[in-house]
XYZ file of C-alpha atoms in Angstrom:
427
model
C 65.765 100.507 -89.041
C 67.583 97.158 -88.495
C 70.927 98.900 -89.055
C 70.073 101.476 -86.416
C 68.963 98.755 -84.018
C 72.170 96.807 -84.574
C 74.253 99.945 -84.032
C 72.460 100.737 -80.797
C 72.886 97.164 -79.668
C 76.672 97.464 -80.000
C 77.129 100.969 -78.553
C 76.556 100.255 -74.826
C 79.041 97.385 -74.496
C 81.583 99.432 -72.555
C 78.786 100.932 -70.476
C 77.414 97.484 -69.662
C 80.838 96.301 -68.555
C 81.408 99.369 -66.369
C 77.985 99.150 -64.756
C 78.277 95.402 -64.247
C 81.712 95.592 -62.652
C 80.437 98.189 -60.220
C 77.515 95.966 -59.347
C 79.868 93.019 -58.928
C 81.799 94.964 -56.312
C 78.574 95.670 -54.449
C 77.663 91.989 -54.350
C 81.181 90.837 -53.501
C 81.166 93.016 -50.383
C 77.649 91.933 -49.447
C 78.326 88.226 -49.981
C 81.608 88.172 -48.095
C 79.653 88.726 -44.892
C 77.422 85.694 -45.438
C 80.270 83.551 -46.764
C 82.634 84.128 -43.820
C 79.997 84.490 -41.115
C 80.845 81.132 -39.528
C 84.444 82.270 -38.983
C 84.018 85.746 -37.491
C 80.826 85.260 -35.443
C 82.873 84.501 -32.329
C 84.940 87.665 -32.837
C 81.977 90.001 -32.364
C 79.889 87.970 -29.914
C 80.789 85.862 -26.832
C 82.655 82.864 -28.236
C 81.817 80.513 -25.351
C 78.489 79.599 -27.005
C 79.157 78.889 -30.690
C 75.486 78.544 -31.636
C 74.570 81.812 -29.881
C 77.422 83.638 -31.604
C 76.263 82.304 -34.971
C 72.704 83.445 -34.284
C 73.983 86.862 -33.200
C 76.003 87.363 -36.378
C 73.080 86.069 -38.467
C 70.781 88.512 -36.667
C 73.056 91.422 -37.603
C 72.890 90.133 -41.177
C 69.077 89.985 -40.991
C 68.551 93.323 -39.203
C 70.583 95.179 -41.824
C 68.121 93.928 -44.421
C 65.386 96.019 -42.864
C 67.349 99.106 -43.847
C 67.289 97.974 -47.465
C 63.745 99.325 -48.017
C 64.845 102.666 -46.537
C 67.865 102.690 -48.821
C 65.707 101.616 -51.744
C 63.228 104.442 -51.138
C 65.775 107.184 -50.434
C 68.403 106.188 -52.999
C 65.753 105.152 -55.520
C 64.077 108.547 -55.228
C 67.526 110.150 -55.464
C 68.096 108.288 -58.750
C 64.644 109.276 -60.056
C 65.466 112.935 -59.323
C 69.227 113.175 -59.923
C 69.906 110.345 -62.354
C 70.856 106.671 -62.408
C 74.592 107.395 -62.601
C 74.626 109.587 -59.496
C 72.599 106.983 -57.601
C 74.947 104.152 -58.520
C 78.036 106.129 -57.514
C 76.550 106.862 -54.099
C 75.561 103.240 -53.459
C 78.999 101.832 -54.203
C 80.639 104.429 -51.940
C 78.450 103.319 -49.015
C 79.101 99.655 -49.686
C 82.876 99.955 -49.967
C 83.062 102.111 -46.855
C 81.058 99.598 -44.821
C 83.263 96.738 -45.937
C 86.456 98.574 -45.032
C 85.075 99.474 -41.597
C 84.236 95.813 -40.858
C 87.756 94.780 -41.896
C 89.196 97.085 -39.227
C 86.683 96.620 -36.395
C 87.885 95.661 -32.882
C 86.665 92.351 -31.437
C 84.314 91.560 -28.554
C 87.293 90.709 -26.350
C 88.775 94.138 -26.976
C 85.764 96.456 -26.613
C 82.900 94.262 -25.381
C 79.407 94.957 -26.707
C 80.638 97.961 -28.657
C 81.959 95.459 -31.232
C 78.574 94.077 -32.353
C 77.093 97.594 -32.263
C 79.768 98.880 -34.647
C 79.300 95.792 -36.799
C 75.593 96.491 -37.040
C 76.171 100.143 -37.992
C 78.498 99.089 -40.811
C 75.930 96.549 -41.970
C 73.208 99.221 -41.926
C 75.283 101.331 -44.321
C 75.722 98.336 -46.587
C 72.046 97.436 -46.318
C 70.966 100.899 -47.423
C 73.543 100.794 -50.195
C 72.370 97.506 -51.640
C 68.747 98.624 -51.325
C 69.504 101.462 -53.713
C 71.893 99.489 -55.900
C 69.411 96.871 -57.074
C 66.752 99.388 -58.059
C 69.123 101.891 -59.659
C 71.159 99.346 -61.622
C 67.999 97.531 -62.759
C 66.487 100.797 -63.955
C 69.733 101.721 -65.711
C 70.051 98.410 -67.580
C 66.380 98.390 -68.500
C 66.471 101.946 -69.824
C 69.555 101.651 -72.017
C 68.352 98.434 -73.680
C 66.426 98.250 -76.968
C 63.015 96.608 -76.358
C 63.935 93.442 -78.277
C 67.266 93.051 -76.420
C 66.225 93.901 -72.877
C 66.610 90.306 -71.679
C 70.179 90.163 -72.967
C 71.062 93.468 -71.336
C 69.414 92.451 -68.089
C 71.449 89.267 -67.918
C 74.573 91.353 -67.276
C 73.230 92.293 -63.856
C 73.390 88.762 -62.504
C 76.362 87.795 -64.626
C 78.199 90.439 -62.627
C 76.520 89.302 -59.430
C 77.379 85.655 -60.058
C 80.960 86.563 -60.929
C 81.263 88.447 -57.642
C 79.767 85.534 -55.735
C 82.128 83.152 -57.501
C 85.065 85.369 -56.545
C 83.905 85.406 -52.918
C 83.439 81.636 -52.957
C 86.851 81.011 -54.528
C 88.365 83.301 -51.937
C 86.702 81.069 -49.342
C 88.257 77.995 -50.963
C 91.674 79.673 -50.981
C 91.565 80.909 -47.391
C 90.150 77.665 -45.960
C 92.844 75.734 -47.815
C 95.886 77.736 -46.714
C 94.802 78.964 -43.268
C 94.060 76.988 -40.130
C 90.791 77.285 -38.190
C 92.485 79.588 -35.678
C 93.923 81.781 -38.421
C 90.571 82.031 -40.205
C 88.854 83.106 -37.016
C 91.690 85.402 -35.998
C 92.388 87.415 -39.128
C 91.540 85.421 -42.278
C 88.027 86.840 -42.561
C 89.420 90.390 -42.378
C 91.353 89.802 -45.597
C 88.092 89.217 -47.481
C 86.471 92.417 -46.219
C 89.618 94.431 -46.928
C 89.693 93.158 -50.521
C 86.036 94.124 -50.882
C 86.765 97.659 -49.725
C 89.613 98.057 -52.203
C 87.487 96.719 -55.041
C 84.858 99.300 -54.151
C 87.170 102.172 -54.999
C 87.976 100.531 -58.334
C 84.246 100.199 -58.984
C 83.690 103.878 -58.244
C 86.347 104.851 -60.764
C 84.780 102.625 -63.423
C 81.294 103.990 -62.831
C 82.473 107.541 -63.364
C 82.567 106.755 -67.109
C 78.845 105.930 -67.287
C 76.519 108.213 -69.233
C 72.991 109.019 -68.115
C 70.096 107.197 -69.785
C 67.967 108.981 -72.378
C 64.875 107.597 -70.677
C 65.741 109.439 -67.461
C 66.650 112.677 -69.226
C 63.316 112.723 -71.063
C 61.312 112.110 -67.886
C 63.331 114.064 -65.294
C 60.832 116.922 -65.104
C 57.968 114.483 -64.648
C 59.850 112.808 -61.779
C 60.476 116.150 -60.062
C 56.795 117.023 -60.368
C 55.673 113.702 -58.839
C 54.518 114.043 -55.234
C 54.436 111.114 -52.799
C 55.971 108.662 -55.303
C 55.667 105.613 -53.063
C 51.955 106.245 -52.587
C 51.624 106.663 -56.361
C 52.972 103.157 -56.939
C 50.248 101.692 -54.710
C 47.468 103.907 -56.018
C 48.129 103.599 -59.748
C 50.118 100.353 -60.061
C 48.783 97.946 -57.388
C 49.048 94.899 -59.658
C 52.684 95.718 -60.386
C 53.376 95.953 -56.645
C 51.792 92.531 -56.017
C 53.651 90.957 -58.950
C 56.975 92.404 -57.853
C 56.497 91.225 -54.253
C 55.437 87.696 -55.277
C 58.293 87.195 -57.728
C 60.797 88.723 -55.312
C 59.532 86.492 -52.496
C 60.719 83.389 -54.309
C 63.701 85.092 -55.919
C 65.145 86.191 -52.596
C 64.468 82.804 -50.959
C 66.219 81.123 -53.897
C 69.144 83.499 -53.757
C 69.779 83.358 -50.032
C 69.093 79.646 -49.775
C 71.757 78.685 -52.287
C 74.181 81.596 -52.050
C 74.317 82.076 -48.288
C 72.059 80.032 -45.983
C 73.199 76.602 -47.171
C 76.865 77.308 -46.480
C 76.675 77.677 -42.664
C 73.851 75.097 -42.575
C 75.919 72.425 -44.333
C 79.047 73.144 -42.280
C 77.424 73.545 -38.874
C 74.479 71.148 -38.933
C 75.380 68.540 -41.568
C 79.099 68.350 -40.699
C 80.102 68.967 -44.314
C 83.735 69.706 -45.044
C 84.267 73.480 -45.359
C 86.365 73.226 -48.494
C 83.884 70.835 -50.136
C 81.068 73.294 -49.522
C 83.006 76.177 -51.063
C 84.031 74.013 -54.050
C 80.434 72.915 -54.682
C 79.187 76.481 -54.343
C 81.868 77.656 -56.778
C 80.871 75.059 -59.377
C 77.185 75.906 -59.008
C 77.939 79.625 -59.260
C 80.050 79.141 -62.404
C 77.121 77.294 -63.985
C 74.791 80.092 -62.924
C 77.006 82.722 -64.583
C 77.313 80.639 -67.767
C 73.525 80.271 -68.078
C 72.504 83.892 -67.487
C 73.180 85.301 -70.942
C 71.632 82.367 -72.869
C 68.558 82.558 -70.661
C 68.365 86.340 -71.148
C 68.544 85.875 -74.922
C 65.958 83.093 -74.729
C 63.512 85.456 -73.001
C 63.931 87.968 -75.841
C 62.868 85.252 -78.258
C 60.246 83.254 -76.358
C 59.134 85.653 -73.614
C 59.655 86.246 -69.891
C 56.509 84.515 -68.620
C 57.391 80.923 -69.682
C 60.773 81.174 -67.935
C 59.230 82.463 -64.730
C 56.665 79.651 -64.713
C 59.334 77.013 -65.338
C 61.513 78.431 -62.551
C 58.819 78.696 -59.891
C 57.148 75.391 -60.810
C 60.378 73.387 -60.821
C 61.534 74.871 -57.529
C 58.200 74.064 -55.868
C 58.663 70.402 -56.810
C 62.421 69.977 -56.309
C 63.501 72.070 -53.322
C 62.525 69.545 -50.627
C 64.141 66.533 -52.391
C 67.298 68.613 -52.873
C 67.500 69.253 -49.122
C 68.133 65.547 -48.466
C 71.317 65.792 -50.549
C 72.892 68.400 -48.262
C 75.416 66.143 -46.526
C 79.129 65.518 -46.069
C 79.675 64.434 -49.680
C 81.198 66.576 -52.413
C 79.189 65.062 -55.280
C 75.841 65.500 -53.555
C 76.721 69.088 -52.656
C 77.603 69.818 -56.297
C 74.222 68.443 -57.385
C 72.371 70.623 -54.852
C 74.129 73.856 -55.788
C 74.120 73.187 -59.551
C 70.428 72.300 -59.789
C 69.337 75.093 -57.470
C 71.425 77.809 -59.098
C 70.721 76.519 -62.611
C 67.005 76.975 -61.966
C 67.575 80.347 -60.359
C 69.357 81.567 -63.507
C 66.038 81.256 -65.378
C 64.672 84.137 -63.330
C 67.797 86.066 -62.367
C 68.851 86.536 -65.988
C 65.745 88.619 -66.698
C 65.092 90.209 -63.278
C 66.023 93.813 -64.251
C 63.919 93.532 -67.411
C 60.895 92.314 -65.473
C 61.209 94.943 -62.764
C 61.874 97.859 -65.098
C 58.806 96.934 -67.158
C 56.476 97.155 -64.130
C 56.720 100.919 -63.425
C 57.000 104.134 -65.504
C 60.299 106.000 -65.602
C 59.402 108.683 -63.041
C 58.537 105.978 -60.469
C 60.821 103.159 -61.618
C 63.716 103.352 -59.163
C 61.467 104.295 -56.246
C 58.940 101.546 -56.992
C 61.547 98.828 -57.416
C 63.628 100.111 -54.528
C 60.749 100.134 -52.048
C 58.785 96.964 -52.810
C 61.672 94.766 -53.913
C 63.693 95.592 -50.824
C 60.782 95.325 -48.407
C 60.158 91.781 -49.638
C 63.862 90.949 -49.492
C 64.059 92.265 -45.933
C 61.153 90.111 -44.785
C 62.135 86.875 -46.494
C 65.748 87.048 -47.737
C 67.452 88.728 -44.821
C 65.900 86.303 -42.369
C 66.732 83.168 -44.379
C 70.048 82.336 -42.619
C 68.479 83.072 -39.237
C 65.394 80.944 -39.952
C 67.349 77.951 -41.204
C 69.708 78.195 -38.202
C 66.867 78.500 -35.687
C 64.880 75.628 -37.207
C 67.962 73.429 -37.274
C 68.706 74.216 -33.639
C 65.098 73.251 -32.822
C 65.552 69.911 -34.592
C 63.455 70.737 -37.681
C 65.921 71.691 -40.442
C 63.703 70.386 -43.257
C 60.930 72.806 -42.364
C 62.915 75.608 -44.010
C 62.794 73.880 -47.387
C 59.031 73.402 -47.132
C 58.925 77.133 -46.410
C 60.754 77.806 -49.687
C 58.422 75.410 -51.527
C 55.421 77.367 -50.251
C 56.988 80.566 -51.571
C 57.440 78.881 -54.951
C 53.756 77.956 -55.088
C 52.730 81.543 -54.300
C 55.000 82.945 -57.021
C 53.787 80.387 -59.570
C 50.115 81.230 -58.956
C 50.677 85.000 -59.188
C 52.724 84.685 -62.389
C 50.196 82.315 -63.974
C 47.117 84.391 -63.153
C 48.252 88.028 -63.346
C 51.480 88.521 -65.310
C 51.199 89.426 -68.991
C 54.031 88.947 -71.443
C 56.218 92.082 -71.645
C 58.829 90.950 -74.145
C 59.522 93.619 -76.756
C 57.424 96.351 -75.147
C 58.568 99.969 -74.968
C 59.236 101.428 -71.516
C 56.931 104.280 -70.565
């Protein structure tokens, strides 16, 4: 039996790499928008009012998130019926297409209000794509993993995500270093979106080599016979829905605080040097990537629950003090991003394992896709908009108290309702 387990543990390496690279492309395209938002906002909205343009671009970012639940439901159900591979190919096609469209869009000066409308349509396509991507990739990684290695397998999801974010951040460092402010606003941001579109086609080619999971094949008939799958998740798995929403509430606030919201906040409202912010984010992201696999392996040995409690408890205590370090100082920015993303790696490394263990196979992609993305839409997509609006109103620290409250909620739900799932067989 150990020999068989070891053999199975080695077999999916190429599959893990292919799936992870595809996911990395998805997150590169998605993150480029948030990373370069401060530079192209004035291209799609009236540039006379910089703050209004920033809010407009942030609103397009936030509104697209509300199509993530729709994408999660439709593409998740598609994956439950047609397979994880087919679902992941469709999501990356939508994402790459949206990125390429944004790279070629006309500006507000050229076509007026048609520009932000077209921008929003492209973002809707990407929002639906990412809504399906998270659920389908999480289900895929969870289903191909042996029960005692699921944490390790799951860590590849955010290793790929972190690598994509690091690439986007380093691209920001490169472009802000070699291009002037006028060049960045004029065409520099288009380069990033164009690269994302090209990477999408590479990701599609890599994902064509994936094989379908045995778990899906064995339960395909059951999935086809399931009526009203979203209602079934509420009726038969209400505790799982609450757990997923509570954990995702803090997860998405953590993610979008450190990976997107802090960048325009530090540059616009704390007068931080653009290059310093990108450098600090890059260092924090590199640490995040380096920690994911060890943390995934640690969960296979000691369990998921202790890591989730450590993550949510530490963030509840530290997030407000960290906010005082967001200033025009490279060292303080490195501390903020490294501590925040180091803590986030505790949860992110095991996210697919946790989510895939909450629902049975016939409902897995639909359940994750719907409730994960609904929570992300409500709290993650609005994070840049909330922090911008509060800062404009003179209360920037309120946002960090908001995150602390989310951490308390997640901690209580994990402590009181979540049982240890390490080593369990998926149903």
